[in-house]
PDB file of C-alpha atoms in Angstrom:
ATOM      1  CA  MET A   1     -22.963 -89.417  49.010  1.00 61.00           C
ATOM      2  CA  LYS A   2     -22.495 -85.976  47.355  1.00 70.00           C
ATOM      3  CA  ARG A   3     -20.669 -85.705  44.133  1.00 72.00           C
ATOM      4  CA  ARG A   4     -18.001 -83.288  44.131  1.00 77.00           C
ATOM      5  CA  GLY A   5     -16.069 -81.740  41.144  1.00 78.00           C
ATOM      6  CA  VAL A   6     -16.873 -81.970  37.491  1.00 80.00           C
ATOM      7  CA  SER A   7     -16.965 -85.460  35.419  1.00 88.00           C
ATOM      8  CA  LEU A   8     -14.792 -85.875  32.358  1.00 89.00           C
ATOM      9  CA  ILE A   9     -17.921 -85.404  30.188  1.00 91.00           C
ATOM     10  CA  GLU A  10     -18.781 -81.992  31.559  1.00 91.00           C
ATOM     11  CA  MET A  11     -15.202 -80.561  31.090  1.00 92.00           C
ATOM     12  CA  LEU A  12     -15.057 -82.010  27.525  1.00 94.00           C
ATOM     13  CA  VAL A  13     -18.409 -80.444  26.841  1.00 94.00           C
ATOM     14  CA  ALA A  14     -17.045 -76.955  28.649  1.00 94.00           C
ATOM     15  CA  MET A  15     -13.808 -77.062  26.404  1.00 96.00           C
ATOM     16  CA  GLY A  16     -15.735 -77.514  23.015  1.00 96.00           C
ATOM     17  CA  MET A  17     -18.640 -74.562  23.720  1.00 96.00           C
ATOM     18  CA  SER A  18     -15.250 -72.633  24.690  1.00 96.00           C
ATOM     19  CA  SER A  19     -13.733 -73.632  21.595  1.00 96.00           C
ATOM     20  CA  MET A  20     -16.517 -72.736  19.457  1.00 97.00           C
ATOM     21  CA  ILE A  21     -16.860 -69.310  21.046  1.00 96.00           C
ATOM     22  CA  PHE A  22     -13.059 -68.862  20.249  1.00 96.00           C
ATOM     23  CA  ILE A  23     -13.558 -69.705  16.861  1.00 96.00           C
ATOM     24  CA  LEU A  24     -16.348 -67.713  16.211  1.00 96.00           C
ATOM     25  CA  ALA A  25     -15.026 -64.583  17.726  1.00 96.00           C
ATOM     26  CA  SER A  26     -11.577 -65.470  15.778  1.00 95.00           C
ATOM     27  CA  SER A  27     -13.699 -65.194  12.531  1.00 95.00           C
ATOM     28  CA  ILE A  28     -15.397 -62.272  13.073  1.00 95.00           C
ATOM     29  CA  LEU A  29     -12.240 -60.660  14.031  1.00 94.00           C
ATOM     30  CA  MET A  30     -10.311 -61.693  10.848  1.00 95.00           C
ATOM     31  CA  SER A  31     -13.272 -60.543   8.623  1.00 94.00           C
ATOM     32  CA  MET A  32     -13.304 -57.206  10.349  1.00 94.00           C
ATOM     33  CA  LEU A  33      -9.334 -56.794   9.547  1.00 92.00           C
ATOM     34  CA  THR A  34      -9.671 -58.043   6.060  1.00 88.00           C
ATOM     35  CA  ALA A  35     -12.656 -55.282   5.391  1.00 89.00           C
ATOM     36  CA  ASN A  36     -10.203 -52.969   6.896  1.00 88.00           C
ATOM     37  CA  ALA A  37      -7.364 -53.874   4.851  1.00 84.00           C
ATOM     38  CA  ARG A  38      -9.847 -53.572   1.500  1.00 84.00           C
ATOM     39  CA  ASN A  39     -11.085 -50.157   2.525  1.00 86.00           C
ATOM     40  CA  ARG A  40      -7.372 -48.863   3.135  1.00 85.00           C
ATOM     41  CA  ARG A  41      -6.246 -50.003  -0.479  1.00 83.00           C
ATOM     42  CA  GLN A  42      -9.431 -48.418  -1.844  1.00 85.00           C
ATOM     43  CA  GLU A  43      -8.591 -45.089  -0.351  1.00 88.00           C
ATOM     44  CA  ALA A  44      -5.258 -45.078  -1.202  1.00 84.00           C
ATOM     45  CA  PHE A  45      -6.409 -45.980  -4.981  1.00 85.00           C
ATOM     46  CA  GLU A  46      -8.893 -42.835  -4.624  1.00 90.00           C
ATOM     47  CA  GLN A  47      -6.261 -40.630  -3.214  1.00 92.00           C
ATOM     48  CA  VAL A  48      -3.974 -41.327  -5.787  1.00 92.00           C
ATOM     49  CA  LYS A  49      -6.727 -41.023  -8.413  1.00 93.00           C
ATOM     50  CA  ASN A  50      -7.657 -37.299  -6.963  1.00 94.00           C
ATOM     51  CA  ASP A  51      -4.353 -36.182  -6.730  1.00 95.00           C
ATOM     52  CA  LEU A  52      -2.758 -36.907 -10.095  1.00 95.00           C
ATOM     53  CA  THR A  53      -6.156 -35.939 -11.701  1.00 96.00           C
ATOM     54  CA  ALA A  54      -5.765 -32.282  -9.855  1.00 96.00           C
ATOM     55  CA  GLU A  55      -2.171 -32.236 -10.733  1.00 96.00           C
ATOM     56  CA  LEU A  56      -1.952 -33.139 -14.119  1.00 96.00           C
ATOM     57  CA  THR A  57      -5.253 -30.997 -15.156  1.00 94.00           C
ATOM     58  CA  ASN A  58      -4.026 -27.900 -13.278  1.00 94.00           C
ATOM     59  CA  ALA A  59      -0.202 -28.347 -14.674  1.00 94.00           C
ATOM     60  CA  VAL A  60      -1.797 -28.454 -18.280  1.00 92.00           C
ATOM     61  CA  LYS A  61      -4.315 -25.686 -17.587  1.00 91.00           C
ATOM     62  CA  TRP A  62      -2.082 -22.975 -16.134  1.00 90.00           C
ATOM     63  CA  ALA A  63       1.350 -23.545 -17.665  1.00 90.00           C
ATOM     64  CA  GLU A  64       2.521 -21.113 -19.789  1.00 86.00           C
ATOM     65  CA  ASP A  65       4.017 -23.528 -22.277  1.00 88.00           C
ATOM     66  CA  VAL A  66       2.919 -27.053 -22.852  1.00 89.00           C
ATOM     67  CA  SER A  67       3.992 -29.579 -24.824  1.00 91.00           C
ATOM     68  CA  TYR A  68       3.927 -33.651 -24.641  1.00 92.00           C
ATOM     69  CA  ALA A  69       5.142 -36.854 -25.916  1.00 92.00           C
ATOM     70  CA  SER A  70       3.317 -40.158 -25.886  1.00 93.00           C
ATOM     71  CA  ASP A  71       4.716 -40.762 -22.522  1.00 93.00           C
ATOM     72  CA  GLN A  72       5.399 -37.634 -21.039  1.00 95.00           C
ATOM     73  CA  ILE A  73       3.865 -33.879 -20.422  1.00 96.00           C
ATOM     74  CA  THR A  74       6.189 -30.948 -20.173  1.00 95.00           C
ATOM     75  CA  ALA A  75       4.482 -27.831 -18.438  1.00 94.00           C
ATOM     76  CA  GLY A  76       6.453 -24.941 -18.361  1.00 92.00           C
ATOM     77  CA  GLU A  77       9.694 -25.837 -16.619  1.00 95.00           C
ATOM     78  CA  THR A  78       7.608 -29.131 -14.976  1.00 96.00           C
ATOM     79  CA  VAL A  79       8.386 -32.814 -16.627  1.00 97.00           C
ATOM     80  CA  TYR A  80       5.744 -35.638 -15.591  1.00 97.00           C
ATOM     81  CA  ARG A  81       6.419 -39.052 -16.923  1.00 96.00           C
ATOM     82  CA  MET A  82       5.990 -42.608 -15.700  1.00 96.00           C
ATOM     83  CA  ASP A  83       9.315 -43.818 -14.001  1.00 95.00           C
ATOM     84  CA  ASN A  84       9.642 -47.138 -12.295  1.00 94.00           C
ATOM     85  CA  GLY A  85       6.119 -47.472 -11.346  1.00 93.00           C
ATOM     86  CA  HIS A  86       5.524 -43.917 -10.269  1.00 96.00           C
ATOM     87  CA  VAL A  87       4.247 -40.998 -12.244  1.00 97.00           C
ATOM     88  CA  THR A  88       7.090 -38.281 -11.216  1.00 96.00           C
ATOM     89  CA  ARG A  89       6.961 -34.300 -11.590  1.00 97.00           C
ATOM     90  CA  ASN A  90      10.918 -33.537 -12.310  1.00 97.00           C
ATOM     91  CA  GLY A  91      11.968 -36.996 -10.903  1.00 95.00           C
ATOM     92  CA  SER A  92       9.778 -36.782  -7.750  1.00 96.00           C
ATOM     93  CA  ALA A  93       7.173 -39.517  -7.138  1.00 95.00           C
ATOM     94  CA  LEU A  94       3.718 -38.271  -6.992  1.00 95.00           C
ATOM     95  CA  ASN A  95       1.864 -41.514  -6.043  1.00 93.00           C
ATOM     96  CA  SER A  96       2.520 -43.798  -3.043  1.00 90.00           C
ATOM     97  CA  ASN A  97       4.165 -47.084  -3.006  1.00 91.00           C
ATOM     98  CA  GLU A  98       0.927 -49.000  -2.324  1.00 90.00           C
ATOM     99  CA  VAL A  99      -0.061 -47.966  -5.942  1.00 93.00           C
ATOM    100  CA  ARG A 100       1.742 -48.920  -8.836  1.00 94.00           C
ATOM    101  CA  VAL A 101       1.626 -46.869 -12.229  1.00 95.00           C
ATOM    102  CA  THR A 102       1.926 -49.457 -15.301  1.00 95.00           C
ATOM    103  CA  ARG A 103       0.592 -47.075 -17.937  1.00 96.00           C
ATOM    104  CA  PHE A 104       0.978 -43.318 -18.677  1.00 97.00           C
ATOM    105  CA  GLU A 105      -0.092 -42.651 -22.058  1.00 97.00           C
ATOM    106  CA  VAL A 106      -0.601 -39.035 -23.624  1.00 96.00           C
ATOM    107  CA  THR A 107      -2.408 -38.212 -27.042  1.00 94.00           C
ATOM    108  CA  GLU A 108      -3.579 -35.002 -28.182  1.00 91.00           C
ATOM    109  CA  TYR A 109      -7.459 -34.163 -28.027  1.00 80.00           C
ATOM    110  CA  GLY A 110      -8.099 -30.713 -29.168  1.00 65.00           C
ATOM    111  CA  PRO A 111      -7.204 -28.901 -32.595  1.00 65.00           C
ATOM    112  CA  GLY A 112      -3.774 -27.774 -31.821  1.00 62.00           C
ATOM    113  CA  GLU A 113      -1.447 -25.086 -30.607  1.00 60.00           C
ATOM    114  CA  ASP A 114      -3.652 -22.176 -29.389  1.00 67.00           C
ATOM    115  CA  ASN A 115      -6.260 -24.525 -27.844  1.00 77.00           C
ATOM    116  CA  LEU A 116      -4.159 -27.542 -26.915  1.00 85.00           C
ATOM    117  CA  SER A 117      -6.180 -30.456 -25.294  1.00 90.00           C
ATOM    118  CA  LEU A 118      -4.676 -33.690 -24.024  1.00 93.00           C
ATOM    119  CA  ASN A 119      -6.161 -37.061 -23.029  1.00 95.00           C
ATOM    120  CA  ILE A 120      -4.056 -38.718 -20.360  1.00 96.00           C
ATOM    121  CA  GLN A 121      -4.666 -42.350 -19.717  1.00 97.00           C
ATOM    122  CA  ILE A 122      -2.850 -43.782 -16.424  1.00 96.00           C
ATOM    123  CA  ASP A 123      -3.356 -47.359 -15.356  1.00 96.00           C
ATOM    124  CA  LEU A 124      -3.080 -48.063 -11.885  1.00 94.00           C
ATOM    125  CA  GLU A 125      -2.651 -51.272  -9.887  1.00 93.00           C
ATOM    126  CA  ASP A 126      -2.121 -52.284  -6.014  1.00 89.00           C
ATOM    127  CA  ALA A 127       1.362 -52.856  -5.420  1.00 88.00           C
ATOM    128  CA  MET A 128       0.851 -55.957  -3.141  1.00 85.00           C
ATOM    129  CA  ASN A 129      -1.935 -57.571  -4.973  1.00 82.00           C
ATOM    130  CA  ASN A 130      -1.609 -56.833  -8.654  1.00 79.00           C
ATOM    131  CA  SER A 131      -5.283 -58.273  -9.395  1.00 81.00           C
ATOM    132  CA  VAL A 132      -6.824 -55.009  -8.218  1.00 84.00           C
ATOM    133  CA  LYS A 133      -6.612 -52.292 -10.768  1.00 90.00           C
ATOM    134  CA  ASP A 134      -7.963 -49.162 -11.900  1.00 91.00           C
ATOM    135  CA  THR A 135      -7.722 -46.603 -14.841  1.00 94.00           C
ATOM    136  CA  ILE A 136      -7.463 -42.848 -14.669  1.00 94.00           C
ATOM    137  CA  LYS A 137      -8.778 -40.877 -18.381  1.00 96.00           C
ATOM    138  CA  ILE A 138      -8.065 -37.291 -17.702  1.00 95.00           C
ATOM    139  CA  ALA A 139      -9.055 -34.844 -20.680  1.00 92.00           C
ATOM    140  CA  ALA A 140      -6.813 -31.673 -19.812  1.00 91.00           C
ATOM    141  CA  SER A 141      -7.284 -28.292 -21.797  1.00 88.00           C
ATOM    142  CA  LYS A 142      -4.926 -25.277 -21.798  1.00 85.00           C
ATOM    143  CA  ARG A 143      -6.584 -22.293 -20.710  1.00 81.00           C
ATOM    144  CA  LEU A 144      -7.348 -19.429 -23.145  1.00 73.00           C
ATOM    145  CA  THR A 145      -7.464 -16.510 -21.151  1.00 68.00           C
ATOM    146  CA  THR A 146      -6.751 -12.971 -22.607  1.00 66.00           C
ATOM    147  CA  PHE A 147      -6.543  -9.562 -21.165  1.00 64.00           C
ATOM    148  CA  GLU A 148      -7.761  -6.590 -23.461  1.00 70.00           C
ATOM    149  CA  GLU A 149      -7.314  -3.043 -22.217  1.00 68.00           C
TER     150      GLU A 149
END
């Protein structure tokens, strides 16, 4: 007599092996998605750091008139300050909602009016996961370009 079909044991073994393969594939997929999300957060931090550093350095360097308080910089007609988790330029946010600003502090670094140099410290954190933090420390100086005829 020939045996036809699949026994219960064979079916259970096949289901167990399929489950193991599915769990392994799911685990690999989840680790790839987690790594991708982590990379996106890191890229957002780096982009915000680069944008704020360039913006504030150029503003201080090229403005005709620069003044500051402990929590803001005025470069010509433009005012930079922290507002509701963002560094703002005349009220418009410079950083994305993915990155929250928790500190914006300005102190004088240089000798005074003619050669104003500022230390700017900005603390950042991930808006979704506040255990991810970073700090930007910027030293920006007003240019001293003179033209002689």
